[in-house]
Coordinates of C-alpha atoms in Angstrom, one line a residue:
X20 CA -1.8 13.2 -25.3
X21 CA -1.1 10.1 -23.2
X22 CA -3.8 8.3 -21.4
X23 CA -4.0 9.2 -17.7
X24 CA -1.9 6.8 -15.6
X25 CA -5.1 5.7 -13.7
X26 CA -6.7 4.6 -17.0
X27 CA -4.5 1.5 -17.1
X28 CA -5.2 -2.0 -15.7
X29 CA -2.6 -4.7 -15.0
X30 CA -2.3 -8.2 -16.3
X31 CA 0.7 -10.5 -15.8
X32 CA 2.2 -14.0 -15.4
X33 CA 4.4 -13.6 -12.4
X34 CA 7.5 -12.9 -14.5
X35 CA 6.4 -9.8 -16.4
X36 CA 3.3 -7.6 -16.7
X37 CA 1.4 -5.5 -19.2
X38 CA -0.7 -2.3 -18.9
X39 CA -3.9 -2.1 -20.9
X40 CA -5.9 1.2 -21.2
X41 CA -9.6 1.7 -21.0
X42 CA -9.6 2.0 -24.8
X43 CA -8.4 -1.6 -25.1
X44 CA -4.8 -0.6 -26.0
X45 CA -1.9 -2.6 -24.6
X46 CA 0.7 0.2 -24.2
X47 CA 3.4 -1.4 -22.0
X48 CA 5.0 -4.8 -22.0
X49 CA 8.5 -6.0 -21.4
X50 CA 9.4 -9.5 -22.5
X51 CA 10.4 -12.0 -21.2
X52 CA 11.0 -10.4 -17.8
X53 CA 9.9 -7.3 -15.9
X54 CA 13.3 -5.7 -16.6
X55 CA 13.6 -6.7 -20.2
X56 CA 13.4 -4.3 -23.1
X57 CA 9.8 -3.3 -23.9
X58 CA 8.2 -4.5 -27.1
X59 CA 5.1 -2.2 -26.5
X60 CA 6.3 1.2 -25.3
X61 CA 3.5 3.6 -26.3
X62 CA 3.1 4.5 -22.6
X63 CA 6.4 6.4 -22.8
X64 CA 6.1 7.7 -26.4
X65 CA 3.3 7.2 -28.9
X66 CA 1.6 4.4 -30.9
X67 CA 4.6 4.2 -33.2
X68 CA 6.7 3.0 -30.2
X69 CA 4.5 -0.1 -30.0
X70 CA 1.0 -0.9 -28.9
X71 CA -1.8 -3.5 -29.5
X72 CA -5.4 -2.3 -29.5
X73 CA -8.4 -4.5 -29.7
X74 CA -11.8 -2.8 -29.6
X75 CA -15.0 -2.2 -31.6
X76 CA -14.2 -0.3 -34.8
X77 CA -14.4 3.5 -34.3
X78 CA -15.1 3.1 -30.5
X79 CA -13.3 5.0 -27.8
X80 CA -13.0 4.0 -24.1
X81 CA -14.8 0.9 -22.9
X82 CA -18.2 1.3 -21.2
X83 CA -17.2 -0.7 -18.2
X84 CA -14.4 -3.0 -17.1
X85 CA -13.5 -5.1 -14.0
X86 CA -11.3 -8.0 -12.9
X87 CA -13.1 -11.3 -12.9
X88 CA -13.5 -12.0 -9.2
X89 CA -10.2 -12.3 -7.2
X90 CA -8.0 -12.7 -10.2
X91 CA -5.8 -10.9 -12.7
X92 CA -8.2 -11.6 -15.6
X93 CA -9.5 -8.4 -17.0
X94 CA -12.9 -8.0 -18.7
X95 CA -13.6 -4.8 -20.7
X96 CA -17.0 -4.3 -22.3
X97 CA -18.2 -1.9 -25.0
X98 CA -21.8 -1.0 -25.7
X99 CA -22.2 0.3 -29.2
X100 CA -25.1 1.2 -31.5
X101 CA -24.7 -2.2 -33.2
X102 CA -24.5 -4.3 -30.0
X103 CA -22.1 -5.2 -27.1
X104 CA -18.8 -6.9 -27.0
X105 CA -16.4 -8.1 -24.3
X106 CA -12.6 -8.4 -24.5
X107 CA -11.0 -10.6 -21.9
X108 CA -7.2 -10.0 -21.3
X109 CA -4.8 -12.2 -19.3
X110 CA -1.4 -13.8 -19.3
X111 CA -1.4 -17.5 -18.3
X112 CA 1.3 -18.7 -15.9
X113 CA 3.9 -19.8 -18.3
X114 CA 5.3 -23.2 -18.9
X115 CA 8.2 -21.9 -20.9
X116 CA 7.2 -19.0 -23.1
X117 CA 5.2 -15.9 -22.1
X118 CA 1.8 -15.5 -23.8
X119 CA -0.7 -12.7 -24.0
X120 CA -4.3 -13.9 -24.6
X121 CA -7.1 -11.6 -25.7
X122 CA -10.5 -13.2 -26.2
X123 CA -13.2 -11.2 -28.0
X124 CA -16.8 -12.3 -27.2
X125 CA -20.0 -11.0 -28.7
X126 CA -22.6 -10.2 -26.0
X127 CA -25.4 -8.7 -28.0
X128 CA -26.1 -7.7 -31.6
X129 CA -23.4 -7.7 -34.3
X130 CA -20.3 -5.7 -33.7
X131 CA -17.3 -5.1 -36.0
X132 CA -14.0 -5.4 -34.0
X133 CA -10.5 -4.2 -35.1
X134 CA -7.1 -5.4 -33.8
X135 CA -4.2 -3.0 -34.5
X136 CA -0.8 -4.5 -33.6
X137 CA 2.5 -2.5 -33.8
X138 CA 5.4 -4.5 -32.4
X139 CA 8.5 -2.4 -31.6
X140 CA 11.3 -4.2 -29.9
X141 CA 14.0 -2.5 -27.8
X142 CA 11.8 0.1 -26.1
X143 CA 10.1 1.1 -29.3
X144 CA 13.2 1.5 -31.5
X145 CA 13.2 -1.6 -33.6
X146 CA 10.6 -2.5 -36.3
X147 CA 10.7 -6.3 -36.8
X148 CA 10.3 -8.2 -40.0
X149 CA 6.8 -9.7 -40.2
X150 CA 5.9 -12.8 -42.3
X151 CA 3.1 -15.3 -42.4
X152 CA 3.8 -19.0 -41.5
X153 CA 1.0 -21.6 -41.3
X154 CA -1.7 -19.1 -40.5
X155 CA 0.5 -17.3 -37.9
X156 CA 2.0 -13.9 -38.2
X157 CA 5.7 -14.1 -37.1
X158 CA 7.7 -11.0 -36.1
X159 CA 11.5 -11.3 -35.8
X160 CA 14.3 -8.7 -35.0
X161 CA 17.6 -9.6 -33.4
X162 CA 17.1 -11.8 -30.3
X163 CA 13.3 -11.4 -30.2
X164 CA 10.6 -13.4 -32.0
X165 CA 6.8 -13.1 -31.5
X166 CA 4.1 -15.3 -33.0
X167 CA 0.5 -14.0 -33.4
X168 CA -2.5 -16.2 -34.2
X169 CA -6.2 -16.1 -33.9
X170 CA -8.8 -18.8 -33.2
X171 CA -10.7 -19.0 -35.5
X172 CA -8.4 -17.4 -38.1
X173 CA -9.7 -14.0 -39.1
X174 CA -8.8 -11.6 -42.0
X175 CA -5.4 -10.1 -41.2
X176 CA -3.2 -7.8 -43.3
X177 CA -0.1 -5.7 -43.0
X178 CA 0.1 -1.9 -43.6
X179 CA 2.4 0.9 -42.6
X180 CA 4.5 -1.4 -40.4
X181 CA 1.5 -2.6 -38.5
X182 CA -0.7 -5.7 -38.5
X183 CA -4.4 -5.4 -38.7
X184 CA -7.3 -7.7 -38.2
X185 CA -11.0 -7.0 -38.7
X186 CA -14.0 -9.2 -38.0
X187 CA -17.6 -9.3 -36.8
X188 CA -18.8 -11.1 -33.7
X189 CA -22.4 -11.8 -32.9
X190 CA -24.0 -12.9 -29.6
X191 CA -22.2 -16.0 -28.3
X192 CA -19.4 -15.9 -30.9
X193 CA -15.7 -15.7 -29.8
X194 CA -12.4 -14.9 -31.4
X195 CA -9.2 -15.5 -29.4
X196 CA -5.8 -13.9 -30.1
X197 CA -2.6 -15.3 -28.7
X198 CA 0.7 -13.5 -28.8
X199 CA 3.7 -15.6 -27.8
X200 CA 7.4 -14.5 -27.4
X201 CA 10.5 -16.6 -27.6
X202 CA 14.2 -16.2 -28.4
X203 CA 14.5 -15.9 -32.1
X204 CA 17.2 -18.6 -32.3
X205 CA 14.9 -21.2 -30.7
X206 CA 12.0 -23.1 -32.3
X207 CA 8.5 -22.0 -31.8
X208 CA 7.1 -23.0 -28.4
X209 CA 4.0 -25.2 -28.1
X210 CA 0.7 -23.6 -29.0
X211 CA -1.5 -22.9 -26.0
X212 CA -5.3 -23.3 -26.0
X213 CA -6.7 -19.9 -25.1
X214 CA -9.9 -21.2 -23.5
X215 CA -8.1 -23.9 -21.4
X216 CA -5.6 -21.3 -20.4
X217 CA -8.4 -19.0 -19.2
X218 CA -9.9 -21.7 -17.1
X219 CA -6.6 -22.7 -15.5
X220 CA -5.7 -19.1 -14.9
X221 CA -9.0 -18.4 -13.1
X222 CA -8.7 -21.6 -11.1
X223 CA -5.1 -20.7 -10.0
X224 CA -6.0 -17.2 -9.0
X225 CA -9.1 -18.2 -7.1
X226 CA -7.2 -20.9 -5.2
X227 CA -4.5 -18.4 -4.3
X228 CA -7.0 -15.8 -3.2
X229 CA -8.8 -18.2 -1.0
X230 CA -5.8 -18.5 1.2
X231 CA -6.2 -14.9 2.4
X232 CA -6.8 -14.9 6.2
X233 CA -8.2 -11.4 6.3
X234 CA -12.0 -11.1 6.1
X235 CA -12.6 -7.7 7.6
X236 CA -13.8 -4.4 6.3
X237 CA -12.4 -3.3 2.9
X238 CA -11.6 -6.9 2.1
X239 CA -11.9 -6.3 -1.6
X240 CA -9.4 -3.5 -1.5
X241 CA -7.0 -5.6 0.6
X242 CA -7.4 -8.6 -1.7
X243 CA -6.8 -6.5 -4.9
X244 CA -3.6 -5.1 -3.3
X245 CA -2.4 -8.6 -2.4
X246 CA -3.1 -9.8 -5.9
X247 CA -1.1 -6.8 -7.2
X248 CA 1.8 -7.7 -5.0
X249 CA 1.6 -11.3 -6.2
X250 CA 1.6 -10.0 -9.8
X251 CA 4.7 -8.0 -9.1
X252 CA 6.5 -11.1 -7.8
X253 CA 9.1 -12.6 -10.1
X254 CA 8.2 -16.3 -9.5
X255 CA 11.5 -17.9 -10.4
X256 CA 13.3 -16.1 -7.5
X257 CA 10.6 -14.7 -5.2
X258 CA 11.9 -11.1 -5.7
X259 CA 9.2 -8.4 -5.7
X260 CA 9.6 -5.5 -8.1
X261 CA 8.7 -2.0 -6.9
X262 CA 6.6 -1.5 -10.1
X263 CA 6.4 -3.0 -13.6
X264 CA 7.2 0.4 -15.3
X265 CA 10.0 2.9 -15.7
X266 CA 10.0 6.7 -16.0
X267 CA 6.3 7.4 -15.2
X268 CA 6.8 10.9 -13.9
X269 CA 6.4 12.3 -10.4
X270 CA 5.6 15.6 -12.0
X271 CA 4.0 15.9 -15.5
X272 CA 6.7 17.3 -17.8
X273 CA 9.4 17.0 -15.1
X274 CA 12.6 15.0 -14.8
X275 CA 11.9 12.9 -11.7
X276 CA 11.5 9.8 -13.8
X277 CA 13.0 6.6 -12.5
X278 CA 13.2 2.9 -13.4
X279 CA 11.4 0.8 -10.7
X280 CA 11.5 -2.6 -12.3
X281 CA 13.9 -3.9 -9.6
X282 CA 13.7 -5.1 -6.0
X283 CA 14.4 -2.7 -3.2
X284 CA 15.5 -3.8 0.3
X285 CA 13.6 -0.8 1.8
X286 CA 10.4 -2.7 1.0
X287 CA 11.5 -5.8 2.8
X288 CA 10.0 -5.6 6.3
X289 CA 6.8 -3.9 5.3
X290 CA 6.3 -6.5 2.5
X291 CA 7.0 -9.4 4.8
X292 CA 4.6 -8.0 7.3
X293 CA 1.8 -7.7 4.8
X294 CA 2.3 -11.2 3.4
X295 CA 2.6 -12.8 6.9
X296 CA -0.4 -11.1 8.4
X297 CA -2.6 -12.0 5.4
X298 CA -1.5 -15.7 5.6
X299 CA 0.8 -15.9 2.6
X300 CA 3.6 -17.8 4.2
X301 CA 5.0 -19.3 1.0
X302 CA 5.3 -15.9 -0.6
X303 CA 6.9 -14.4 2.5
X304 CA 9.4 -17.2 2.7
X305 CA 10.3 -16.8 -1.0
X306 CA 10.8 -13.1 -0.5
X307 CA 12.9 -13.7 2.6
X308 CA 15.0 -16.3 0.7
X309 CA 15.5 -13.8 -2.2
X310 CA 16.7 -11.3 0.3
X311 CA 19.3 -13.7 1.8
X312 CA 20.7 -14.6 -1.6
X313 CA 20.7 -11.0 -2.8
X314 CA 22.7 -9.5 0.1
X315 CA 25.1 -12.5 0.5
X316 CA 28.7 -11.3 0.4
X317 CA 30.6 -8.5 2.1
X318 CA 28.5 -6.2 4.2
X319 CA 30.4 -3.3 2.7
X320 CA 28.9 -4.3 -0.7
X321 CA 25.3 -4.2 0.5
X322 CA 23.1 -2.4 -2.1
X323 CA 19.7 -0.7 -1.6
X324 CA 18.3 -2.3 -4.8
X325 CA 19.0 -5.5 -6.8
X326 CA 17.8 -7.1 -10.0
X327 CA 15.1 -9.8 -10.1
X328 CA 17.6 -12.6 -9.4
X329 CA 19.8 -10.5 -7.2
X330 CA 21.8 -8.9 -10.0
X331 CA 24.0 -6.1 -8.7
X332 CA 24.8 -4.1 -11.8
X333 CA 21.9 -1.9 -12.9
X334 CA 23.6 0.8 -15.0
X335 CA 21.4 3.8 -15.6
X336 CA 21.1 5.4 -19.1
X337 CA 18.6 7.4 -21.0
X338 CA 16.5 6.4 -24.1
X339 CA 16.4 9.5 -26.3
X340 CA 14.0 8.2 -28.9
X341 CA 11.2 8.0 -26.4
X342 CA 9.6 11.4 -25.7
X343 CA 8.5 10.3 -22.2
X344 CA 5.0 10.2 -20.7
X345 CA 3.3 13.4 -21.7
X346 CA 6.7 14.8 -22.6
X347 CA 8.3 13.9 -19.3
X348 CA 11.8 13.3 -20.4
X349 CA 14.2 11.7 -19.9
X350 CA 13.2 8.1 -20.1
X351 CA 15.7 6.2 -17.9
X352 CA 16.6 2.5 -18.0
X353 CA 18.5 1.1 -14.9
X354 CA 18.9 2.9 -11.6
X355 CA 22.2 4.5 -10.4
X356 CA 20.8 4.6 -6.9
X357 CA 22.3 1.2 -6.7
X358 CA 25.6 2.9 -5.9
X359 CA 24.3 5.0 -2.9
X360 CA 25.0 4.5 0.7
X361 CA 21.7 4.2 2.6
X362 CA 22.2 3.1 6.2
X363 CA 18.6 2.4 6.8
X364 CA 18.6 -0.7 4.6
X365 CA 20.9 -2.5 7.1
X366 CA 18.2 -2.1 9.7
X367 CA 15.5 -3.1 7.3
X368 CA 17.3 -6.3 6.4
X369 CA 17.9 -7.3 10.0
X370 CA 14.4 -6.3 11.0
X371 CA 13.0 -8.4 8.2
X372 CA 15.0 -11.5 9.3
X373 CA 13.8 -11.0 12.9
X374 CA 10.2 -10.7 11.7
X375 CA 10.6 -13.9 9.7
X376 CA 12.0 -15.7 12.7
X377 CA 9.2 -14.5 15.0
X378 CA 6.6 -15.5 12.5
X379 CA 7.8 -19.1 12.4
X380 CA 9.4 -19.1 8.9
X381 CA 12.0 -21.8 8.5
X382 CA 15.4 -20.6 9.7
X383 CA 18.1 -20.4 7.0
X384 CA 21.7 -21.2 8.2
X385 CA 23.3 -18.0 6.8
X386 CA 20.8 -15.7 8.4
X387 CA 22.4 -15.0 11.8
X388 CA 26.0 -14.8 10.5
X389 CA 24.8 -12.3 7.9
X390 CA 23.2 -10.2 10.6
X391 CA 26.4 -10.1 12.6
X392 CA 28.4 -9.1 9.5
X393 CA 25.9 -6.2 8.8
X394 CA 26.0 -5.1 12.4
X395 CA 29.8 -5.0 12.4
X396 CA 29.7 -2.8 9.3
X397 CA 27.1 -0.5 10.9
X398 CA 29.2 -0.2 14.1
X399 CA 32.0 1.4 11.9
X400 CA 29.9 3.4 9.5
X401 CA 26.7 4.6 11.3
X402 CA 28.1 8.1 12.0
X403 CA 28.6 8.8 8.3
X404 CA 26.1 10.8 6.2
X405 CA 24.1 8.9 3.7
X406 CA 21.5 9.4 0.9
X407 CA 18.5 8.4 3.1
X408 CA 15.3 6.5 2.5
X409 CA 14.3 8.7 -0.4
X410 CA 17.6 8.2 -2.4
X411 CA 18.3 11.9 -2.7
X412 CA 20.7 12.8 -5.4
X413 CA 22.0 15.8 -3.5
X414 CA 24.7 15.9 -0.8
X415 CA 24.6 13.2 1.9
X416 CA 23.1 14.1 5.3
X417 CA 22.7 12.6 8.7
X418 CA 19.1 11.5 8.1
X419 CA 17.2 10.8 11.3
X420 CA 15.3 7.9 9.8
X421 CA 18.6 6.3 8.7
X422 CA 19.9 6.5 12.3
X423 CA 16.7 5.2 13.7
X424 CA 17.0 2.1 11.5
X425 CA 20.6 1.7 12.8
X426 CA 19.0 1.6 16.3
X427 CA 16.6 -1.0 14.9
X428 CA 19.4 -3.2 13.7
X429 CA 21.1 -3.1 17.1
X430 CA 17.9 -3.6 19.0
X431 CA 16.8 -6.7 17.0
X432 CA 20.3 -8.2 17.6
X433 CA 20.0 -7.6 21.3
X434 CA 16.5 -9.2 21.4
X435 CA 17.7 -12.2 19.4
X436 CA 20.6 -12.9 21.7
X437 CA 18.4 -12.4 24.8
X438 CA 15.8 -14.8 23.5
X439 CA 18.3 -17.3 22.0
X440 CA 21.4 -17.5 24.3
X441 CA 22.8 -20.2 22.1
X442 CA 23.4 -17.8 19.3
X443 CA 27.0 -16.5 18.8
X444 CA 27.5 -12.9 19.8
X445 CA 27.9 -10.4 22.6
X446 CA 24.6 -8.7 23.5
X447 CA 26.4 -6.0 25.6
X448 CA 28.3 -4.9 22.4
X449 CA 25.0 -4.3 20.5
X450 CA 23.3 -2.9 23.6
X451 CA 26.0 -0.2 23.8
X452 CA 25.5 0.6 20.1
X453 CA 21.8 0.7 20.5
X454 CA 22.0 3.1 23.5
X455 CA 24.5 5.3 21.8
X456 CA 22.5 5.7 18.6
X457 CA 19.3 6.4 20.6
X458 CA 21.0 9.1 22.7
X459 CA 22.5 10.8 19.6
X460 CA 19.2 10.8 17.7
X461 CA 17.3 12.3 20.6
X462 CA 20.0 15.0 21.0
X463 CA 20.8 15.9 17.4
X464 CA 17.7 14.9 15.5
X465 CA 15.1 16.5 17.8
X466 CA 14.0 20.1 17.9
X467 CA 12.8 20.8 21.5
X468 CA 11.4 24.2 20.6
X469 CA 9.0 22.7 18.0
X470 CA 8.7 19.4 19.9
X471 CA 9.5 17.3 16.8
X472 CA 12.2 15.2 15.3
X473 CA 13.6 16.6 12.1
X474 CA 14.6 15.2 8.7
X475 CA 18.3 15.4 9.4
X476 CA 20.7 16.6 12.1
X477 CA 20.7 20.4 12.4
X478 CA 17.8 20.8 9.9
X479 CA 14.5 22.5 10.4
X480 CA 12.9 20.4 7.7
X481 CA 10.5 17.5 8.3
X482 CA 10.2 14.1 6.7
X483 CA 7.2 11.7 6.5
X484 CA 9.5 8.8 7.4
X485 CA 9.6 10.2 10.9
X486 CA 6.0 8.8 11.3
X487 CA 7.6 5.3 11.4
X488 CA 9.4 6.0 14.7
X489 CA 6.7 4.5 16.9
X490 CA 6.3 1.6 14.5
X491 CA 10.0 0.6 14.9
X492 CA 9.8 0.7 18.7
X493 CA 12.4 3.5 19.0
X494 CA 9.9 5.4 21.2
X495 CA 6.5 4.4 22.4
X496 CA 3.4 6.0 20.7
X497 CA 2.4 7.9 23.8
X498 CA 5.8 9.7 24.1
X499 CA 5.2 13.5 23.8
X500 CA 8.0 13.7 21.2
X501 CA 6.3 11.1 19.0
X502 CA 2.9 12.9 19.3
X503 CA 4.6 16.3 18.6
X504 CA 6.4 14.8 15.5
X505 CA 3.1 13.4 14.1
X506 CA 1.4 16.8 14.6
X507 CA 4.3 18.7 13.0
X508 CA 4.6 16.4 10.0
X509 CA 0.9 16.6 9.5
X510 CA 0.9 20.4 9.7
X511 CA 4.0 21.0 7.5
X512 CA 3.7 18.3 4.9
X513 CA -0.1 18.0 4.3
X514 CA -1.1 19.1 0.8
X515 CA -4.9 19.0 0.2
X516 CA -5.3 16.3 2.8
X517 CA -2.4 14.1 1.7
X518 CA 1.2 14.0 2.7
X519 CA 4.3 14.9 0.7
X520 CA 7.5 13.0 1.5
X521 CA 9.3 16.2 2.6
X522 CA 9.3 20.0 2.1
X523 CA 8.2 21.5 -1.2
X524 CA 11.6 23.2 -1.5
X525 CA 13.0 19.9 -2.7
X526 CA 15.9 20.9 -4.9
X527 CA 18.1 21.9 -1.9
X528 CA 17.5 18.4 -0.4
X529 CA 17.5 16.0 -3.4
X530 CA 19.4 18.0 -6.0
X531 CA 16.7 17.9 -8.6
X532 CA 14.5 20.6 -10.1
X533 CA 10.7 20.6 -10.0
X534 CA 8.2 19.1 -7.6
X535 CA 6.3 15.9 -7.1
X536 CA 2.9 14.7 -6.0
X537 CA 1.8 13.6 -2.6
X538 CA 3.4 10.2 -1.6
X539 CA 0.6 7.7 -1.1
X540 CA 2.5 5.3 1.3
X541 CA 3.3 8.3 3.5
X542 CA -0.4 9.0 3.9
X543 CA -0.9 5.4 4.9
X544 CA 1.9 5.9 7.5
X545 CA 0.0 8.9 8.8
X546 CA -3.1 6.7 9.2
X547 CA -1.0 4.1 11.2
X548 CA 0.5 6.9 13.4
X549 CA -2.9 8.4 14.2
X550 CA -4.3 5.0 15.1
X551 CA -1.3 4.1 17.3
X552 CA -1.7 7.4 19.2
X553 CA -5.4 6.8 19.8
X554 CA -6.9 9.0 17.1
X555 CA -8.6 6.1 15.3
X556 CA -11.6 8.0 14.1
X557 CA -9.3 10.4 12.2
X558 CA -7.2 7.5 11.0
X559 CA -10.3 5.7 9.5
X560 CA -11.5 8.9 7.8
X561 CA -8.1 9.3 6.1
X562 CA -7.9 5.6 5.2
X563 CA -11.3 5.9 3.5
X564 CA -10.1 8.9 1.5
X565 CA -7.0 7.0 0.4
X566 CA -9.1 4.0 -0.7
X567 CA -11.2 6.3 -2.8
X568 CA -8.1 7.4 -4.8
X569 CA -7.7 3.9 -6.4
X570 CA -8.6 3.7 -10.0
X571 CA -11.7 1.8 -11.2
X572 CA -9.9 -1.6 -11.0
X573 CA -8.4 -0.9 -7.6
X574 CA -4.8 0.1 -8.5
X575 CA -2.6 2.8 -7.1
X576 CA 0.5 4.5 -8.5
X577 CA 3.4 5.9 -6.3
X578 CA 2.0 9.4 -5.9
X579 CA -1.2 11.4 -6.3
X580 CA -1.8 15.0 -7.4
X581 CA -4.8 16.2 -5.3
X582 CA -5.2 19.4 -7.4
X583 CA -5.6 17.7 -10.8
X584 CA -7.0 14.5 -9.3
X585 CA -4.4 12.4 -11.2
X586 CA -2.1 9.5 -10.2
X587 CA 1.6 10.1 -10.7
X588 CA 4.8 8.0 -10.7
X589 CA 5.4 4.3 -11.6
X590 CA 2.3 2.2 -11.7
X591 CA 1.0 0.1 -10.0
X592 CA 3.4 0.7 -7.1
X593 CA 4.1 -2.0 -4.6
X594 CA 4.9 0.4 -1.8
X595 CA 1.4 2.0 -2.1
X596 CA -0.3 -1.4 -2.0
X597 CA 1.9 -2.6 0.8
X598 CA 0.8 0.5 2.8
X599 CA -2.9 -0.2 2.1
X600 CA -2.7 -3.8 3.2
X601 CA -0.7 -3.1 6.4
X602 CA -2.9 -0.2 7.3
X603 CA -6.1 -2.1 6.8
X604 CA -4.8 -5.0 8.9
X605 CA -3.7 -2.6 11.6
X606 CA -7.1 -0.8 11.7
X607 CA -9.4 -3.7 11.2
X608 CA -7.4 -6.9 11.9
X609 CA -8.7 -7.4 15.4
X610 CA -12.2 -6.6 14.4
X611 CA -12.0 -9.2 11.7
X612 CA -10.9 -11.8 14.2
X613 CA -13.9 -11.3 16.6

């Protein structure tokens, strides 16, 4: 049986990330990048697919654990009959090679600790050769090489394709393990000092966290979400991955398992808003610049998702040797949603660039020409059906949210030209498009009998994305159609107090069997919508409930099953944490400024 998703904590170095369970087992890590093949893949299989556990001998889950202050340094402590011990896990910001550092410290008594390392390259399929060189254990297979050492050196042996260490620590004693990856054809990278690395890592995180401009209620939750977003940022390019994992299921035992280790344009505006409002202008600018580079080229070639550096080819395939999380097969690598038409992303890109401009970020020369190109494409294509915000794998539809985001694209262009007459372009051209789209959405995407907008033209189904209509400015929050839509979505899509994305009869819509959990970001959108329409007390109550769903170290997956009380989907999920930050700032930002 796999560990519950919420049992995991995250460490990372801004280029990749690892998941460590409450029992001290590192069960997921891709090296050297987020989207590289995993060398620890027990998360999606079993221990033979790669894991690294450090814990007191014969102990189970840790007694307590927490991040050290506003950092990504994880402390896990065990109390045993013989004494207490702490394991500190982190990944220092790399100079050249990625390192995982695990420091064992005796707190009380005398505790025997065991390290069990099973390296398995290529998503758990390749067992490397292991040899000993100058006190180090060296694993090599194909392009990958990993070095393991301990300071001080402890008794280590190999058995059954694993590497074991066992030692005793007394109060005040420390043993540090360092695991370093590098390409097998290159020489071993310089050795890092684990204790100096820890000091620098804490200093770097605390300096970064101190830049946060939010100091209102739930600051700890907001800060942890911002740290998570920073951890999901690929530092060399500024791209932010949706999650560091692939194929964690939306339904235990189901097939709704996707690879989220890439950068989605749909996250652009909401991510920028969160970073800008919290005071992280450098990160916002880096994300904006990644966006400009990724979408450069023909507007007809715009994708909904790109690789960490803007790569466009993300072929999807299945990994048959991994059984999947709790048997949730298949395990997928890559994401064929890259080939879908989603009209909403054009609006999201243009809205992001408009937000960046209004917030004072340095203007980039290609920005306006790019927007004009995207608008021309939309003018020709906006009447076509698409796959929508949720990337359905069923037939295309005229999704209302997609059309609303076309309106957003035209609206932001009109505003830009009105505010900056020197820009090239015809505001009347885009004003006509804006008005035409608005008129059609209100005629074909609105059900007057139920007083609600619908998921798509001619449908009776609802969709949580409709809650974003007042946020975009398409209609004001006090419009009766907006209020009716919020009430209808809340009535039809609420499941044990939280929101689903759309109806429970999902196969007809998305072409896939099975169901899924409630979508956490959708519940944050409901909080925002309630607040915007004057129901702030209800909004705060729902926000507090959502905050309570985080795991013990403050992390959220994509979805939540309120019946079993379990997190579902890829973890931790950027969209969920973006929702938390934006909602907290919307609810309490003004209060914090007083």
